[in-house]
Structure formats: structure tokens, C-alpha cells
Amino acid sequence: MRAMVMEEQGEPLLEREVQDPEPSEGQVLLEVAACGVCRTDLHIYDGELTEPKLPLILGHQIVGRVIENGESASRFAEGERVGVPWLGWTDGTCRYCRSERENLCENGKFTGYDLDGGYAERVVADERFCFPLPGETPDPHLAPLLCAGLIGYRSLRLAGHGERLGLYGFGSSAHLICQVAVAQGWRVFALTRKGDTVTQQLARELGAEWAGAVGDPEASDLDAAIVFAPVGELMVEALRAMAPGGTVVSAGIHMSDIPSFPYELLWHERTMRSVANLTRRDGEEFLPLAQSIPVRTEIKVYPLADANRALDDIRHGRVRGSAVLAVGG
Ligand SMILES: [Zn+2]
Ligand SMILES: [Zn+2]
């Protein structure tokens, strides 16, 4: 099969002909139709996440169809459309797994990091960690839901309740979760780089009440904020905009250092926290919800061979919404 292979971190992905993977016990073999490109892929590529398997096939927002069941795999029929997310395997026995926090599993394995992912024509996945993807939505439009959507959803849930929600950075994840937040009754304030009117316009189209530059006093007295951009300063900036009792959530897997700040910014029961990975329950809740709202995905599609260009476009903020590799067909 054709795949984009990362031999070393920091080196461009190489288009290669590699052996088809074979499904082991409990796994399905999928024909990949589309795979979303996530900022996490960029953090792996850049070496900010330090322990990937190598060589590695990136990609953890996979939409594919089952072409073969491994031994004892029976959850999905041949031809069924399924999604493969970042959480690829857990031990099921550690104290986190036993307390419904499998996202924190001590031995968790992640798709496109510990396990080969979806920048390829075929992939294997543990059937227990796949999600069924029924319905008529075209494959590339579903891919961003599998991480950008899911992590955004988990962040929104952990942000708590209130009226005014700030979204810091309005890329792949924020453009999806803005729609969910609006459907849940939040008044959304989208904060972008100064002068990024294209992104601000997208935010308003997707239901944000206000969109403008980080630091604008209009976006203050917030009950919650989610920081999507991997910039530590924004955590403090968001904390500055919090009302008493408000929560600032970092949705990213990597971020630059958070500068020190006076305690009074945190005082009055403000909270600052991170969100890590996902549980299967997050997906079981979010995917049907996204379908019912329905969440609209704004995508930029690239052929598989252009994965390097897609990563570069994300790095330079050139993607409006989500980048997706179209693999099959
Ligand atoms: Zn575990
Ligand atoms: Zn991701």
C-alpha cells in the first residue's frame, strides 16, 4: 500500500510503498477513505512529543471501511464505515481505566504515535476503540470530528457551565466546538490573532456572538475559556478575562511555558486545567450529538501525497477550519 512515512522526527514525510498491515486478534483492517491532519501531528513531527514509534505513519482522525476482520473481531460488518481516534488501546486494568478515566491509562497506546495511523491506504485498529459512523455525511467531513471535535467536546464539558465562553485560537477544533457551544446556549467569544479578519468572519458565521483580537476588553467577564492555540501566554490572558468561578481549559497536548502571574488572577475560585486525550464515552456522546446539531465541518482537502504541505499550512495558519487528506477513491 501507499503511505506517507516518518522515518525521523523533523524530516519530511516520505511517500513509500509499504507492506499492508494484517489485523491481529480483535483488530479490523480498514481501507482508509479520509484522514484529518491535527496540530498534534505537527507536534510529533517537530519532536515536541518525544517518543513516537519510528518509522511511523501519522494520522489519528481516520474514516475508513472494514475490509477484513481479525480473529475474534466481530463488532463491524465488512464494508461498514468506522472512525479511528487518537486513543488506540488501553490496558483496562490500571487505576485510571478502573475509574472511568481511560484517557489517562498508564499503558495507553495512541493512533499515529504508538501505532501506525491513517496517512496511508490501509490501517489496522482495535475494534473496541473504533466508532461506527453511520449516515450520509461525506467521508472527509467526518474526519475532523474524530479528534478536533472530540477533544473540543471534552474541553467544553470540563469547562463547566455558564453564559459567556471564550475560544482562544479559532482553528480546526474551535470551529467545530463553537457550533456545539452555541447549540448548548453559550454566548461565544472567538479570540484570534489581531487582524485575522478571515477567521473572525468564520467564527461569526458559525454562531459566535463576537469575534476579535486577543486582549480586546469586549471579551471579558467570561465564565469559561478554552485555549486551543499552543501558546502559554494565552492561558494567563484567558485567566485575566475570567469572571469569578470561571475555568480556563487548555485543549492542546503541547504548549509553550505558561508565564508566572499574580495570585489575584486565580483568586475567587478560578480554575486552570488541561484536557488529555479522550475516552470512548466522549465519542459515543459527541458523534451522535454532532450529527443531530448538525455540526458543519469547514475543510481543506489534500491528496495523501501532499501531507507535508497540509502540515505546513497548519503550521502557518493557512487552513480555514480543518485540513483533511483524501485517501481512497
Ligand atoms: Zn489503563
Ligand atoms: Zn488530534
CSV table of C-alpha atoms and ligand atoms in Angstrom, one decimal:
chain,number,residue,atom,x,y,z
A,1,MET,CA,0.0,0.0,0.0
A,2,ARG,CA,1.0,3.6,-0.4
A,3,ALA,CA,1.8,5.5,2.8
A,4,MET,CA,3.4,8.7,4.0
A,5,VAL,CA,6.1,7.6,6.3
A,6,MET,CA,8.0,9.5,9.0
A,7,GLU,CA,11.5,7.9,9.3
A,8,GLU,CA,12.8,10.6,11.7
A,9,GLN,CA,11.2,13.5,13.5
A,10,GLY,CA,11.8,16.8,11.8
A,11,GLU,CA,12.3,15.1,8.4
A,12,PRO,CA,9.6,15.5,5.7
A,13,LEU,CA,7.3,12.5,5.4
A,14,LEU,CA,8.3,10.2,2.6
A,15,GLU,CA,5.8,8.7,0.1
A,16,ARG,CA,6.5,4.9,0.3
A,17,GLU,CA,5.2,1.6,-0.9
A,18,VAL,CA,4.9,-0.5,2.3
A,19,GLN,CA,3.6,-3.9,3.3
A,20,ASP,CA,-0.2,-4.0,4.0
A,21,PRO,CA,-0.8,-4.3,7.8
A,22,GLU,CA,-2.5,-7.5,8.9
A,23,PRO,CA,-5.3,-7.5,11.5
A,24,SER,CA,-4.3,-9.3,14.7
A,25,GLU,CA,-6.8,-10.7,17.2
A,26,GLY,CA,-9.6,-8.2,17.9
A,27,GLN,CA,-8.5,-5.9,15.1
A,28,VAL,CA,-10.1,-4.7,11.9
A,29,LEU,CA,-8.3,-3.9,8.7
A,30,LEU,CA,-9.7,-0.7,7.1
A,31,GLU,CA,-9.5,0.9,3.7
A,32,VAL,CA,-8.8,4.5,4.6
A,33,ALA,CA,-11.1,7.0,2.9
A,34,ALA,CA,-10.0,10.2,4.6
A,35,CYS,CA,-7.7,11.2,7.5
A,36,GLY,CA,-7.7,14.5,9.3
A,37,VAL,CA,-4.5,16.4,9.9
A,38,CYS,CA,-4.2,17.5,13.5
A,39,ARG,CA,-1.9,20.0,15.2
A,40,THR,CA,-0.7,17.1,17.4
A,41,ASP,CA,0.7,15.6,14.2
A,42,LEU,CA,2.8,18.7,13.9
A,43,HIS,CA,4.0,18.4,17.5
A,44,ILE,CA,5.1,14.8,16.8
A,45,TYR,CA,6.7,15.9,13.5
A,46,ASP,CA,8.6,18.7,15.3
A,47,GLY,CA,9.8,16.4,18.1
A,48,GLU,CA,7.8,18.2,20.9
A,49,LEU,CA,6.3,14.8,21.6
A,50,THR,CA,9.4,12.7,22.1
A,51,GLU,CA,8.6,9.0,22.0
A,52,PRO,CA,6.9,8.1,18.8
A,53,LYS,CA,7.4,4.6,17.2
A,54,LEU,CA,9.7,5.0,14.3
A,55,PRO,CA,9.3,4.7,11.4
A,56,LEU,CA,5.8,6.0,11.9
A,57,ILE,CA,2.6,6.6,9.9
A,58,LEU,CA,0.9,9.7,11.4
A,59,GLY,CA,-2.9,10.3,11.5
A,60,HIS,CA,-5.5,9.8,14.2
A,61,GLN,CA,-8.7,11.1,12.6
A,62,ILE,CA,-9.4,8.2,10.3
A,63,VAL,CA,-12.5,7.4,8.4
A,64,GLY,CA,-12.4,4.1,6.7
A,65,ARG,CA,-14.4,1.0,5.7
A,66,VAL,CA,-13.8,-2.5,7.2
A,67,ILE,CA,-12.3,-4.9,4.6
A,68,GLU,CA,-11.2,-7.7,6.9
A,69,ASN,CA,-11.9,-8.8,10.5
A,70,GLY,CA,-9.0,-10.3,12.5
A,71,GLU,CA,-9.5,-13.3,14.7
A,72,SER,CA,-12.5,-12.9,17.1
A,73,ALA,CA,-13.2,-9.4,15.8
A,74,SER,CA,-17.0,-9.3,15.1
A,75,ARG,CA,-18.2,-5.9,16.0
A,76,PHE,CA,-18.4,-4.5,12.5
A,77,ALA,CA,-19.5,-6.0,9.2
A,78,GLU,CA,-17.4,-5.9,6.1
A,79,GLY,CA,-18.0,-2.6,4.3
A,80,GLU,CA,-19.1,-0.8,7.4
A,81,ARG,CA,-17.9,2.8,7.8
A,82,VAL,CA,-16.0,3.4,11.1
A,83,GLY,CA,-13.8,6.1,12.6
A,84,VAL,CA,-10.5,5.6,14.4
A,85,PRO,CA,-9.5,8.2,17.0
A,86,TRP,CA,-6.3,9.0,19.0
A,87,LEU,CA,-7.0,6.6,21.8
A,88,GLY,CA,-6.0,3.3,20.2
A,89,TRP,CA,-5.6,0.9,23.1
A,90,THR,CA,-5.8,0.8,26.9
A,91,ASP,CA,-4.9,-2.0,29.4
A,92,GLY,CA,-8.3,-1.9,31.0
A,93,THR,CA,-6.8,-2.7,34.4
A,94,CYS,CA,-4.9,0.3,35.7
A,95,ARG,CA,-6.4,2.6,38.4
A,96,TYR,CA,-7.4,5.1,35.7
A,97,CYS,CA,-9.1,2.5,33.5
A,98,ARG,CA,-10.9,1.1,36.5
A,99,SER,CA,-12.3,4.6,37.4
A,100,GLU,CA,-13.7,5.6,34.0
A,101,ARG,CA,-10.6,7.7,33.2
A,102,GLU,CA,-9.2,5.5,30.4
A,103,ASN,CA,-7.9,8.7,28.8
A,104,LEU,CA,-5.2,8.7,31.5
A,105,CYS,CA,-4.4,5.0,31.1
A,106,GLU,CA,-0.8,4.2,32.3
A,107,ASN,CA,-0.2,2.0,29.3
A,108,GLY,CA,-2.4,3.7,26.7
A,109,LYS,CA,-1.4,3.5,23.1
A,110,PHE,CA,-2.2,6.2,20.7
A,111,THR,CA,-3.0,6.1,17.0
A,112,GLY,CA,-0.5,7.8,14.7
A,113,TYR,CA,2.1,7.9,17.6
A,114,ASP,CA,2.5,4.4,19.3
A,115,LEU,CA,0.5,2.7,16.5
A,116,ASP,CA,0.6,3.4,12.7
A,117,GLY,CA,-2.2,5.8,11.7
A,118,GLY,CA,-4.2,6.9,8.7
A,119,TYR,CA,-1.7,8.7,6.4
A,120,ALA,CA,-2.0,5.5,4.4
A,121,GLU,CA,-4.3,3.5,2.2
A,122,ARG,CA,-4.9,0.9,4.9
A,123,VAL,CA,-4.7,0.7,8.6
A,124,VAL,CA,-5.5,-1.8,11.4
A,125,ALA,CA,-7.3,-0.8,14.6
A,126,ASP,CA,-8.6,-2.5,17.7
A,127,GLU,CA,-12.3,-2.8,17.0
A,128,ARG,CA,-13.2,-1.8,20.6
A,129,PHE,CA,-11.7,1.7,20.1
A,130,CYS,CA,-13.4,2.4,16.7
A,131,PHE,CA,-16.6,4.3,16.4
A,132,PRO,CA,-19.4,3.4,14.0
A,133,LEU,CA,-20.0,6.3,11.5
A,134,PRO,CA,-23.5,5.8,10.0
A,135,GLY,CA,-25.2,8.3,7.8
A,136,GLU,CA,-24.7,10.1,4.6
A,137,THR,CA,-22.1,12.7,5.6
A,138,PRO,CA,-19.2,12.6,3.1
A,139,ASP,CA,-16.0,10.9,4.5
A,140,PRO,CA,-13.8,14.0,4.5
A,141,HIS,CA,-16.3,16.0,6.5
A,142,LEU,CA,-16.4,13.3,9.3
A,143,ALA,CA,-12.6,13.1,9.8
A,144,PRO,CA,-12.1,16.3,11.8
A,145,LEU,CA,-14.8,15.2,14.3
A,146,LEU,CA,-12.6,12.3,15.4
A,147,CYS,CA,-10.0,14.5,17.2
A,148,ALA,CA,-10.7,18.2,16.7
A,149,GLY,CA,-14.3,17.6,17.5
A,150,LEU,CA,-13.8,15.0,20.3
A,151,ILE,CA,-11.1,16.9,22.2
A,152,GLY,CA,-13.1,20.1,21.8
A,153,TYR,CA,-16.1,18.4,23.2
A,154,ARG,CA,-14.3,17.0,26.2
A,155,SER,CA,-12.8,20.5,26.8
A,156,LEU,CA,-16.2,22.1,26.6
A,157,ARG,CA,-17.6,19.6,29.1
A,158,LEU,CA,-14.8,20.2,31.5
A,159,ALA,CA,-15.2,24.0,31.1
A,160,GLY,CA,-18.3,23.7,33.2
A,161,HIS,CA,-21.4,25.8,32.9
A,162,GLY,CA,-22.1,29.5,32.4
A,163,GLU,CA,-23.1,32.1,29.8
A,164,ARG,CA,-20.0,33.5,28.3
A,165,LEU,CA,-17.4,31.2,26.7
A,166,GLY,CA,-14.1,32.4,25.2
A,167,LEU,CA,-12.4,30.4,22.5
A,168,TYR,CA,-8.7,31.3,22.1
A,169,GLY,CA,-7.5,30.3,18.7
A,170,PHE,CA,-10.1,29.5,16.1
A,171,GLY,CA,-8.8,26.6,14.1
A,172,SER,CA,-9.9,23.0,13.5
A,173,SER,CA,-11.2,22.3,16.9
A,174,ALA,CA,-12.7,25.7,17.8
A,175,HIS,CA,-14.7,25.9,14.6
A,176,LEU,CA,-16.5,22.7,15.5
A,177,ILE,CA,-17.0,23.2,19.2
A,178,CYS,CA,-18.2,26.8,18.6
A,179,GLN,CA,-21.3,25.2,17.0
A,180,VAL,CA,-21.8,22.8,19.8
A,181,ALA,CA,-21.4,25.5,22.4
A,182,VAL,CA,-23.9,27.8,20.6
A,183,ALA,CA,-26.4,24.8,20.4
A,184,GLN,CA,-26.0,24.4,24.2
A,185,GLY,CA,-26.8,28.0,24.8
A,186,TRP,CA,-23.4,29.5,25.3
A,187,ARG,CA,-22.6,33.1,24.1
A,188,VAL,CA,-19.3,32.5,22.3
A,189,PHE,CA,-16.5,35.0,22.1
A,190,ALA,CA,-13.8,34.0,19.5
A,191,LEU,CA,-10.3,35.4,20.0
A,192,THR,CA,-7.9,35.3,17.2
A,193,ARG,CA,-4.6,37.0,16.1
A,194,LYS,CA,-5.0,40.7,15.6
A,195,GLY,CA,-6.1,41.4,12.1
A,196,ASP,CA,-7.2,37.9,11.2
A,197,THR,CA,-10.5,39.0,9.8
A,198,VAL,CA,-11.0,35.9,7.7
A,199,THR,CA,-11.0,33.7,10.8
A,200,GLN,CA,-13.1,36.2,12.7
A,201,GLN,CA,-15.7,36.1,9.9
A,202,LEU,CA,-15.8,32.3,10.0
A,203,ALA,CA,-16.4,32.4,13.8
A,204,ARG,CA,-19.4,34.7,13.3
A,205,GLU,CA,-20.8,32.5,10.5
A,206,LEU,CA,-20.6,29.6,12.9
A,207,GLY,CA,-22.6,31.4,15.6
A,208,ALA,CA,-20.0,33.3,17.7
A,209,GLU,CA,-21.7,36.4,19.1
A,210,TRP,CA,-18.4,38.3,19.0
A,211,ALA,CA,-15.0,37.8,17.3
A,212,GLY,CA,-11.9,39.9,17.6
A,213,ALA,CA,-8.3,40.1,18.8
A,214,VAL,CA,-6.9,38.5,21.9
A,215,GLY,CA,-6.9,41.1,24.7
A,216,ASP,CA,-9.9,43.1,23.5
A,217,PRO,CA,-11.9,44.2,26.6
A,218,GLU,CA,-15.2,43.2,24.9
A,219,ALA,CA,-14.2,39.5,25.6
A,220,SER,CA,-14.0,39.7,29.4
A,221,ASP,CA,-16.1,38.6,32.3
A,222,LEU,CA,-16.1,35.1,30.8
A,223,ASP,CA,-17.4,32.1,32.7
A,224,ALA,CA,-15.1,29.7,30.8
A,225,ALA,CA,-12.5,29.7,28.1
A,226,ILE,CA,-10.8,27.0,26.0
A,227,VAL,CA,-7.3,27.7,24.8
A,228,PHE,CA,-6.6,25.9,21.5
A,229,ALA,CA,-3.5,27.7,20.4
A,230,PRO,CA,-0.3,26.2,21.9
A,231,VAL,CA,0.8,29.4,23.4
A,232,GLY,CA,1.3,29.5,27.2
A,233,GLU,CA,0.7,33.3,27.4
A,234,LEU,CA,-2.9,32.7,26.3
A,235,MET,CA,-3.6,30.8,29.5
A,236,VAL,CA,-2.8,33.9,31.5
A,237,GLU,CA,-4.6,36.1,29.0
A,238,ALA,CA,-7.7,33.9,29.4
A,239,LEU,CA,-7.4,33.9,33.2
A,240,ARG,CA,-7.4,37.7,33.1
A,241,ALA,CA,-10.7,37.6,31.2
A,242,MET,CA,-12.3,35.2,33.7
A,243,ALA,CA,-15.3,36.0,35.9
A,244,PRO,CA,-15.1,34.6,39.5
A,245,GLY,CA,-15.6,30.8,39.4
A,246,GLY,CA,-14.5,30.6,35.8
A,247,THR,CA,-12.4,27.8,34.3
A,248,VAL,CA,-9.7,28.0,31.7
A,249,VAL,CA,-9.1,24.8,29.8
A,250,SER,CA,-6.1,24.0,27.7
A,251,ALA,CA,-7.1,21.7,24.9
A,252,GLY,CA,-3.7,21.0,23.5
A,253,ILE,CA,-1.2,18.2,24.0
A,254,HIS,CA,1.8,20.6,24.0
A,255,MET,CA,2.1,24.3,24.8
A,256,SER,CA,4.9,26.8,25.4
A,257,ASP,CA,5.6,27.6,29.0
A,258,ILE,CA,2.9,29.5,31.0
A,259,PRO,CA,4.4,32.7,32.4
A,260,SER,CA,4.0,33.4,36.1
A,261,PHE,CA,1.1,35.6,37.1
A,262,PRO,CA,-0.2,37.3,40.3
A,263,TYR,CA,-2.3,35.1,42.5
A,264,GLU,CA,-5.2,37.5,42.4
A,265,LEU,CA,-5.9,36.3,38.8
A,266,LEU,CA,-6.7,32.9,40.2
A,267,TRP,CA,-8.4,34.0,43.3
A,268,HIS,CA,-12.2,33.8,43.6
A,269,GLU,CA,-12.2,30.1,42.7
A,270,ARG,CA,-11.0,30.4,39.2
A,271,THR,CA,-9.6,27.2,37.7
A,272,MET,CA,-6.9,26.5,35.2
A,273,ARG,CA,-6.6,22.9,33.8
A,274,SER,CA,-5.7,20.7,30.9
A,275,VAL,CA,-7.6,18.1,29.0
A,276,ALA,CA,-5.8,15.0,27.9
A,277,ASN,CA,-6.8,12.5,25.2
A,278,LEU,CA,-10.4,11.1,25.1
A,279,THR,CA,-12.4,8.3,26.5
A,280,ARG,CA,-14.7,6.1,24.3
A,281,ARG,CA,-17.6,7.6,26.2
A,282,ASP,CA,-16.7,11.0,24.8
A,283,GLY,CA,-17.0,9.7,21.3
A,284,GLU,CA,-20.2,7.8,22.0
A,285,GLU,CA,-21.7,11.1,23.2
A,286,PHE,CA,-20.2,13.5,20.8
A,287,LEU,CA,-20.6,11.8,17.4
A,288,PRO,CA,-24.4,11.5,17.6
A,289,LEU,CA,-24.6,15.0,19.0
A,290,ALA,CA,-22.6,16.4,16.1
A,291,GLN,CA,-24.9,14.7,13.7
A,292,SER,CA,-28.0,16.0,15.4
A,293,ILE,CA,-27.0,19.6,15.7
A,294,PRO,CA,-25.7,19.2,12.9
A,295,VAL,CA,-22.1,20.4,13.2
A,296,ARG,CA,-20.8,21.7,9.9
A,297,THR,CA,-17.1,21.0,9.1
A,298,GLU,CA,-15.2,23.6,7.1
A,299,ILE,CA,-12.4,21.6,5.4
A,300,LYS,CA,-9.5,22.0,3.1
A,301,VAL,CA,-8.8,18.7,1.2
A,302,TYR,CA,-5.3,17.5,0.2
A,303,PRO,CA,-4.3,14.3,-1.7
A,304,LEU,CA,-2.4,11.8,0.5
A,305,ALA,CA,0.9,12.6,-1.2
A,306,ASP,CA,0.5,16.3,-0.1
A,307,ALA,CA,0.6,15.5,3.7
A,308,ASN,CA,3.7,17.6,4.1
A,309,ARG,CA,2.0,20.6,2.5
A,310,ALA,CA,-1.0,20.1,4.8
A,311,LEU,CA,1.2,20.1,7.9
A,312,ASP,CA,3.0,23.2,6.7
A,313,ASP,CA,-0.3,25.0,6.1
A,314,ILE,CA,-1.4,24.2,9.6
A,315,ARG,CA,1.9,25.5,11.0
A,316,HIS,CA,1.4,28.8,9.2
A,317,GLY,CA,-2.3,29.2,9.9
A,318,ARG,CA,-3.3,28.9,6.3
A,319,VAL,CA,-6.1,26.5,6.9
A,320,ARG,CA,-9.6,27.8,7.4
A,321,GLY,CA,-11.3,25.1,9.5
A,322,SER,CA,-9.7,21.6,9.2
A,323,ALA,CA,-7.1,20.0,6.9
A,324,VAL,CA,-8.1,16.6,5.6
A,325,LEU,CA,-6.2,14.0,3.5
A,326,ALA,CA,-8.5,12.4,0.9
A,327,VAL,CA,-7.1,8.9,0.6
A,328,GLY,CA,-9.5,6.5,-1.1
A,329,GLY,CA,-11.2,6.8,-4.5
B,1,ZN,ZN,-5.3,1.6,32.0
B,2,ZN,ZN,-5.5,15.3,17.3
